[in-house]
């Protein structure tokens, strides 16, 4: 009997590719270029599984041309690049890579928060510039983090991990989420659920951890930024379109808010030119989950999910269980 065929659309960790090779015929696109939708459709012909990345756009129109594909295993926890309801309608299973990146992503959200608050990148550039003459009482003064208020939008796994870090810095934790935490978890995290408006008004730091959905597109726009304190700092490690980028540029320019730390952008890898001109923003190229161990494990998890389906098992990280037929 011939082996099932899997398409891996872009370079992943080699350990993950080695996991699947004994069981499948593997079409491994061992490059960073990525496939166009047309190339992806063409290369997926005859494949039962696709290991995709967040740069692979898989809307309904593309899914409709993936005849025979039984599973799309995304190497990411976010899956806004895939039309999951359309996949479900076609009986295609979709999986992601949760949990493994929670702590790593929370570490980076906190790194951005701290870098923006304490002007780490400005300090680095200043030392490099050779302009550092002497110690001054107010040289690159920033804002305290300890005992300040951290507001978290989206209190899922990553939001909670960020709250734990805030607790470690004796911060006051507020959160806003459709689903309240249990009283026990609220007590453990020292977190208080408040309205969206109260969170924006009261927080010194606002960290975003909501998934990108039609409802959260431009979740933070001009109106929300106007509610924030002029000293507030916005951190986004969720998805770029959660923030209205032109509105954020205006708010940073006019000092409606003090600063921002951004790992994600509306049209990656393009960055709004206004953001590149400002010194009160710390920018990173979508690397919040980018530790070696985490990215390697994400690669392996995606491959394990794909393999499970090909071996007739239910994958561990199934996003559309209603499409699964045992
Ligand atoms: C994800 O997993 O969704 C991140 O954005 C990339 O790690």
Short mmCIF file of C-alpha atoms and ligand atoms in Angstrom, two decimals:
data_model
loop_
_atom_site.label_atom_id
_atom_site.label_comp_id
_atom_site.label_asym_id
_atom_site.label_seq_id
_atom_site.Cartn_x
_atom_site.Cartn_y
_atom_site.Cartn_z
CA UNK A 1 0.00 0.00 0.00
CA UNK A 2 1.35 3.45 -0.87
CA UNK A 3 2.22 5.83 1.93
CA UNK A 4 0.13 8.96 2.56
CA UNK A 5 1.62 12.18 1.29
CA UNK A 6 2.23 15.33 3.31
CA UNK A 7 3.16 18.81 2.13
CA UNK A 8 5.32 20.92 4.47
CA UNK A 9 4.98 24.40 3.02
CA UNK A 10 8.07 26.06 4.48
CA UNK A 11 11.20 25.32 6.51
CA UNK A 12 10.61 23.89 9.99
CA UNK A 13 12.94 22.28 12.53
CA UNK A 14 14.59 19.18 11.01
CA UNK A 15 13.71 17.03 14.05
CA UNK A 16 10.05 17.48 13.10
CA UNK A 17 10.61 16.47 9.49
CA UNK A 18 12.48 13.39 10.70
CA UNK A 19 9.46 12.39 12.81
CA UNK A 20 7.15 12.11 9.83
CA UNK A 21 9.48 10.76 7.14
CA UNK A 22 9.22 7.08 8.15
CA UNK A 23 5.43 7.19 7.82
CA UNK A 24 4.79 9.39 4.80
CA UNK A 25 5.95 10.54 1.47
CA UNK A 26 7.05 14.07 2.34
CA UNK A 27 7.03 17.03 -0.05
CA UNK A 28 9.17 19.34 2.06
CA UNK A 29 9.56 22.90 0.83
CA UNK A 30 12.91 23.34 2.56
CA UNK A 31 13.08 27.11 2.04
CA UNK A 32 11.92 30.34 3.64
CA UNK A 33 10.25 31.73 0.54
CA UNK A 34 6.78 30.38 1.22
CA UNK A 35 4.33 29.22 -1.44
CA UNK A 36 1.87 31.44 -3.27
CA UNK A 37 -1.75 30.22 -3.02
CA UNK A 38 -1.47 28.85 -6.57
CA UNK A 39 1.77 27.01 -5.76
CA UNK A 40 0.30 25.63 -2.57
CA UNK A 41 -2.78 24.32 -4.37
CA UNK A 42 -0.64 22.75 -7.04
CA UNK A 43 1.82 21.11 -4.62
CA UNK A 44 -0.97 19.88 -2.36
CA UNK A 45 -2.37 17.71 -5.18
CA UNK A 46 -2.29 14.12 -4.02
CA UNK A 47 -1.52 15.14 -0.39
CA UNK A 48 -3.63 14.09 2.57
CA UNK A 49 -1.94 16.48 5.02
CA UNK A 50 -0.49 19.99 4.95
CA UNK A 51 1.85 21.37 7.61
CA UNK A 52 1.26 25.11 7.25
CA UNK A 53 2.59 28.29 8.83
CA UNK A 54 0.88 31.57 9.68
CA UNK A 55 2.22 33.05 6.44
CA UNK A 56 0.15 30.54 4.41
CA UNK A 57 -3.20 32.14 3.73
CA UNK A 58 -5.90 29.47 3.52
CA UNK A 59 -9.27 31.14 2.88
CA UNK A 60 -12.36 29.24 1.66
CA UNK A 61 -11.40 29.73 -2.00
CA UNK A 62 -8.05 27.97 -1.48
CA UNK A 63 -9.52 25.24 0.75
CA UNK A 64 -12.05 24.48 -2.00
CA UNK A 65 -9.14 23.39 -4.19
CA UNK A 66 -7.47 21.07 -1.71
CA UNK A 67 -9.19 17.87 -2.77
CA UNK A 68 -8.15 14.88 -0.70
CA UNK A 69 -6.52 16.93 2.09
CA UNK A 70 -7.70 15.59 5.45
CA UNK A 71 -5.74 17.79 7.84
CA UNK A 72 -4.07 21.18 7.95
CA UNK A 73 -1.62 21.34 10.85
CA UNK A 74 -0.66 24.95 11.53
CA UNK A 75 2.70 25.60 13.21
CA UNK A 76 1.24 28.32 15.47
CA UNK A 77 -1.29 28.71 18.23
CA UNK A 78 -3.09 31.41 16.20
CA UNK A 79 -5.06 30.23 13.18
CA UNK A 80 -6.54 33.38 11.70
CA UNK A 81 -4.74 32.45 8.45
CA UNK A 82 -7.16 29.53 8.00
CA UNK A 83 -10.91 29.73 7.43
CA UNK A 84 -11.75 27.04 9.98
CA UNK A 85 -15.54 26.99 9.37
CA UNK A 86 -14.87 26.54 5.64
CA UNK A 87 -12.42 23.73 6.45
CA UNK A 88 -15.03 22.09 8.69
CA UNK A 89 -17.62 22.30 5.91
CA UNK A 90 -15.20 20.41 3.66
CA UNK A 91 -14.35 17.84 6.33
CA UNK A 92 -10.76 19.09 6.68
CA UNK A 93 -9.39 18.91 10.22
CA UNK A 94 -7.40 21.90 11.47
CA UNK A 95 -4.89 21.79 14.32
CA UNK A 96 -2.66 24.32 16.09
CA UNK A 97 0.17 24.30 18.66
CA UNK A 98 -1.13 25.63 21.99
CA UNK A 99 0.47 25.49 25.46
CA UNK A 100 4.05 24.92 24.39
CA UNK A 101 4.51 28.62 23.57
CA UNK A 102 2.53 30.11 26.46
CA UNK A 103 5.41 30.90 28.82
CA UNK A 104 7.81 31.87 26.03
CA UNK A 105 5.30 34.33 24.58
CA UNK A 106 4.51 35.76 28.02
CA UNK A 107 8.25 36.24 28.63
CA UNK A 108 8.47 38.30 25.47
CA UNK A 109 5.35 40.36 26.20
CA UNK A 110 6.99 41.26 29.49
CA UNK A 111 10.31 41.95 27.76
CA UNK A 112 8.56 44.44 25.45
CA UNK A 113 6.73 46.00 28.39
CA UNK A 114 9.99 46.45 30.27
CA UNK A 115 11.93 47.65 27.23
CA UNK A 116 9.28 50.28 26.46
CA UNK A 117 8.92 51.39 30.09
CA UNK A 118 12.65 51.63 30.78
CA UNK A 119 13.70 52.79 27.30
CA UNK A 120 16.13 49.92 26.80
CA UNK A 121 16.35 50.27 23.02
CA UNK A 122 16.83 54.04 23.19
CA UNK A 123 19.58 53.51 25.75
CA UNK A 124 21.31 50.96 23.51
CA UNK A 125 21.15 53.31 20.51
CA UNK A 126 22.40 56.21 22.64
CA UNK A 127 25.47 54.30 23.84
CA UNK A 128 26.20 53.20 20.27
CA UNK A 129 25.86 56.75 18.97
CA UNK A 130 28.85 57.89 21.02
CA UNK A 131 26.76 60.78 22.42
CA UNK A 132 26.94 59.57 26.01
CA UNK A 133 28.90 62.32 27.75
CA UNK A 134 28.14 62.01 31.44
CA UNK A 135 25.72 60.66 34.00
CA UNK A 136 22.72 62.97 34.23
CA UNK A 137 19.94 62.99 36.78
CA UNK A 138 17.25 62.62 34.15
CA UNK A 139 19.06 60.80 31.37
CA UNK A 140 16.58 58.48 29.63
CA UNK A 141 14.26 58.39 32.62
CA UNK A 142 11.39 55.97 32.13
CA UNK A 143 8.53 54.59 34.14
CA UNK A 144 8.34 52.18 37.02
CA UNK A 145 6.85 48.77 36.46
CA UNK A 146 6.60 47.53 40.03
CA UNK A 147 3.40 48.39 41.90
CA UNK A 148 1.83 49.81 38.72
CA UNK A 149 -1.38 48.56 37.13
CA UNK A 150 -1.23 45.98 34.36
CA UNK A 151 -4.39 45.57 32.27
CA UNK A 152 -4.74 42.35 30.28
CA UNK A 153 -7.17 41.93 27.40
CA UNK A 154 -7.80 38.23 26.84
CA UNK A 155 -7.20 36.17 29.98
CA UNK A 156 -6.50 32.85 28.27
CA UNK A 157 -3.33 30.83 28.74
CA UNK A 158 -0.93 33.59 27.63
CA UNK A 159 -2.83 36.37 29.40
CA UNK A 160 -2.65 34.39 32.64
CA UNK A 161 1.07 33.76 32.19
CA UNK A 162 1.60 37.52 31.73
CA UNK A 163 -0.47 38.16 34.87
CA UNK A 164 1.85 35.81 36.83
CA UNK A 165 4.83 37.82 35.68
CA UNK A 166 3.06 41.02 36.71
CA UNK A 167 2.41 39.52 40.14
CA UNK A 168 6.14 38.86 40.43
CA UNK A 169 6.65 42.60 39.97
CA UNK A 170 4.03 43.43 42.64
CA UNK A 171 1.72 44.83 39.98
CA UNK A 172 -1.99 45.37 40.36
CA UNK A 173 -3.65 43.13 37.75
CA UNK A 174 -6.86 44.00 35.89
CA UNK A 175 -8.34 41.91 33.11
CA UNK A 176 -11.14 42.00 30.61
CA UNK A 177 -12.46 38.84 28.98
CA UNK A 178 -15.90 37.57 28.00
CA UNK A 179 -15.31 34.56 30.26
CA UNK A 180 -14.53 35.31 33.91
CA UNK A 181 -11.81 33.29 35.62
CA UNK A 182 -12.83 31.11 38.56
CA UNK A 183 -12.68 32.95 41.90
CA UNK A 184 -9.79 30.64 42.87
CA UNK A 185 -7.76 31.58 39.80
CA UNK A 186 -8.57 35.27 40.24
CA UNK A 187 -7.28 35.01 43.80
CA UNK A 188 -4.14 33.12 42.73
CA UNK A 189 -3.33 35.72 40.05
CA UNK A 190 -4.52 38.63 42.16
CA UNK A 191 -6.54 39.67 39.11
CA UNK A 192 -9.75 41.70 39.02
CA UNK A 193 -12.18 41.56 36.08
CA UNK A 194 -13.25 45.00 34.92
CA UNK A 195 -15.03 46.49 31.91
CA UNK A 196 -13.08 47.23 28.78
CA UNK A 197 -13.38 50.97 29.45
CA UNK A 198 -12.25 50.72 33.06
CA UNK A 199 -9.25 48.63 32.03
CA UNK A 200 -8.23 51.26 29.48
CA UNK A 201 -8.73 54.14 31.94
CA UNK A 202 -6.99 52.59 34.93
CA UNK A 203 -4.04 50.69 33.48
CA UNK A 204 -0.46 51.89 33.27
CA UNK A 205 0.29 48.98 30.93
CA UNK A 206 -2.20 47.37 28.54
CA UNK A 207 -1.19 43.99 27.13
CA UNK A 208 -3.20 42.36 24.33
CA UNK A 209 -3.83 38.60 24.28
CA UNK A 210 -7.05 38.25 22.28
CA UNK A 211 -7.18 36.10 19.13
CA UNK A 212 -7.78 37.84 15.82
CA UNK A 213 -11.41 37.38 14.81
CA UNK A 214 -13.82 39.66 12.92
CA UNK A 215 -14.89 41.00 16.35
CA UNK A 216 -11.35 41.85 17.51
CA UNK A 217 -10.15 43.52 14.30
CA UNK A 218 -9.19 47.07 15.41
CA UNK A 219 -10.17 46.20 18.97
CA UNK A 220 -7.84 49.07 19.95
CA UNK A 221 -8.54 52.16 17.86
CA UNK A 222 -8.61 55.92 18.33
CA UNK A 223 -11.50 55.81 20.82
CA UNK A 224 -9.77 53.21 23.02
CA UNK A 225 -6.40 54.96 22.87
CA UNK A 226 -8.11 58.20 23.92
CA UNK A 227 -9.35 56.49 27.08
CA UNK A 228 -5.84 55.42 28.11
CA UNK A 229 -3.61 57.44 30.45
CA UNK A 230 -1.10 59.75 28.73
CA UNK A 231 1.56 57.78 30.65
CA UNK A 232 0.22 54.38 29.50
CA UNK A 233 2.14 51.83 27.47
CA UNK A 234 0.49 49.42 25.00
CA UNK A 235 1.98 45.98 24.35
CA UNK A 236 0.83 43.82 21.44
CA UNK A 237 2.04 40.24 21.05
CA UNK A 238 -1.34 38.99 19.78
CA UNK A 239 -2.00 39.86 16.14
CA UNK A 240 -1.32 43.14 14.32
CA UNK A 241 -4.85 43.85 13.07
CA UNK A 242 -6.13 43.83 16.67
CA UNK A 243 -4.74 47.40 16.75
CA UNK A 244 -5.65 50.12 14.27
CA UNK A 245 -2.07 50.99 13.31
CA UNK A 246 -2.66 54.50 11.86
CA UNK A 247 -4.61 55.40 15.03
CA UNK A 248 -1.75 54.10 17.17
CA UNK A 249 0.81 56.13 15.22
CA UNK A 250 -1.28 59.25 15.82
CA UNK A 251 -1.63 58.46 19.53
CA UNK A 252 2.12 57.89 19.92
CA UNK A 253 2.94 61.02 17.93
CA UNK A 254 0.54 63.21 19.91
CA UNK A 255 1.52 61.57 23.22
CA UNK A 256 -2.09 60.46 23.78
CA UNK A 257 -0.26 57.44 25.23
CA UNK A 258 3.39 57.33 26.25
CA UNK A 259 4.78 54.35 24.36
CA UNK A 260 4.16 50.96 22.78
CA UNK A 261 5.91 47.62 22.44
CA UNK A 262 4.87 45.77 19.30
CA UNK A 263 5.74 42.29 18.07
CA UNK A 264 2.97 42.09 15.47
CA UNK A 265 1.77 44.39 12.69
CA UNK A 266 -1.25 44.85 10.48
CA UNK A 267 0.49 43.87 7.23
CA UNK A 268 3.55 41.89 8.21
CA UNK A 269 6.33 42.17 7.27
CA UNK A 270 5.37 45.74 6.33
CA UNK A 271 5.51 48.16 9.22
CA UNK A 272 3.60 51.44 9.18
CA UNK A 273 6.23 54.08 8.25
CA UNK A 274 5.00 56.27 11.10
CA UNK A 275 6.08 53.62 13.61
CA UNK A 276 9.59 53.59 12.17
CA UNK A 277 9.96 57.32 12.78
CA UNK A 278 9.01 57.28 16.44
CA UNK A 279 11.36 56.70 19.35
CA UNK A 280 8.57 55.87 21.83
CA UNK A 281 7.88 52.50 20.25
CA UNK A 282 9.84 49.25 20.61
CA UNK A 283 9.47 47.00 17.57
CA UNK A 284 10.11 43.29 17.09
CA UNK A 285 9.57 41.03 14.04
CA UNK A 286 6.87 38.63 15.36
CA UNK A 287 9.27 36.69 17.58
CA UNK A 288 7.35 36.37 20.86
CA UNK A 289 7.39 32.56 20.69
CA UNK A 290 10.87 32.43 19.20
CA UNK A 291 12.99 30.46 21.63
CA UNK A 292 14.84 27.52 20.11
CA UNK A 293 13.09 25.00 22.35
CA UNK A 294 9.62 26.41 21.71
CA UNK A 295 9.92 26.79 17.96
CA UNK A 296 11.37 23.27 17.69
CA UNK A 297 8.54 21.86 19.79
CA UNK A 298 5.92 23.80 17.78
CA UNK A 299 7.33 22.19 14.62
CA UNK A 300 7.14 18.74 16.19
CA UNK A 301 3.62 19.25 17.53
CA UNK A 302 2.29 20.28 14.14
CA UNK A 303 3.85 17.23 12.52
CA UNK A 304 2.51 14.96 15.28
CA UNK A 305 -0.97 16.39 14.72
CA UNK A 306 -0.76 15.73 10.98
CA UNK A 307 0.59 12.24 11.54
CA UNK A 308 -2.15 11.34 14.03
CA UNK A 309 -4.80 12.07 11.41
CA UNK A 310 -2.95 10.09 8.75
CA UNK A 311 -2.77 7.14 11.15
CA UNK A 312 -6.54 7.38 11.77
CA UNK A 313 -6.25 8.92 15.25
CA UNK A 314 -7.71 12.06 16.73
CA UNK A 315 -4.98 14.74 16.83
CA UNK A 316 -4.16 16.28 20.18
CA UNK A 317 -4.81 19.90 19.17
CA UNK A 318 -7.92 19.69 17.07
CA UNK A 319 -9.70 23.01 16.46
CA UNK A 320 -12.76 21.61 14.70
CA UNK A 321 -13.71 18.36 16.48
CA UNK A 322 -17.06 18.42 14.68
CA UNK A 323 -15.19 17.51 11.48
CA UNK A 324 -13.54 14.45 13.06
CA UNK A 325 -14.88 11.05 12.09
CA UNK A 326 -13.37 8.24 14.15
C1 LIG B 1 1.43 31.92 17.06
O1 LIG B 1 1.81 30.78 17.39
O2 LIG B 1 0.28 32.18 16.78
C2 LIG B 1 2.47 32.99 17.07
O3 LIG B 1 2.03 34.18 16.59
C3 LIG B 1 3.74 32.54 16.40
O4 LIG B 1 4.31 31.75 17.36
#
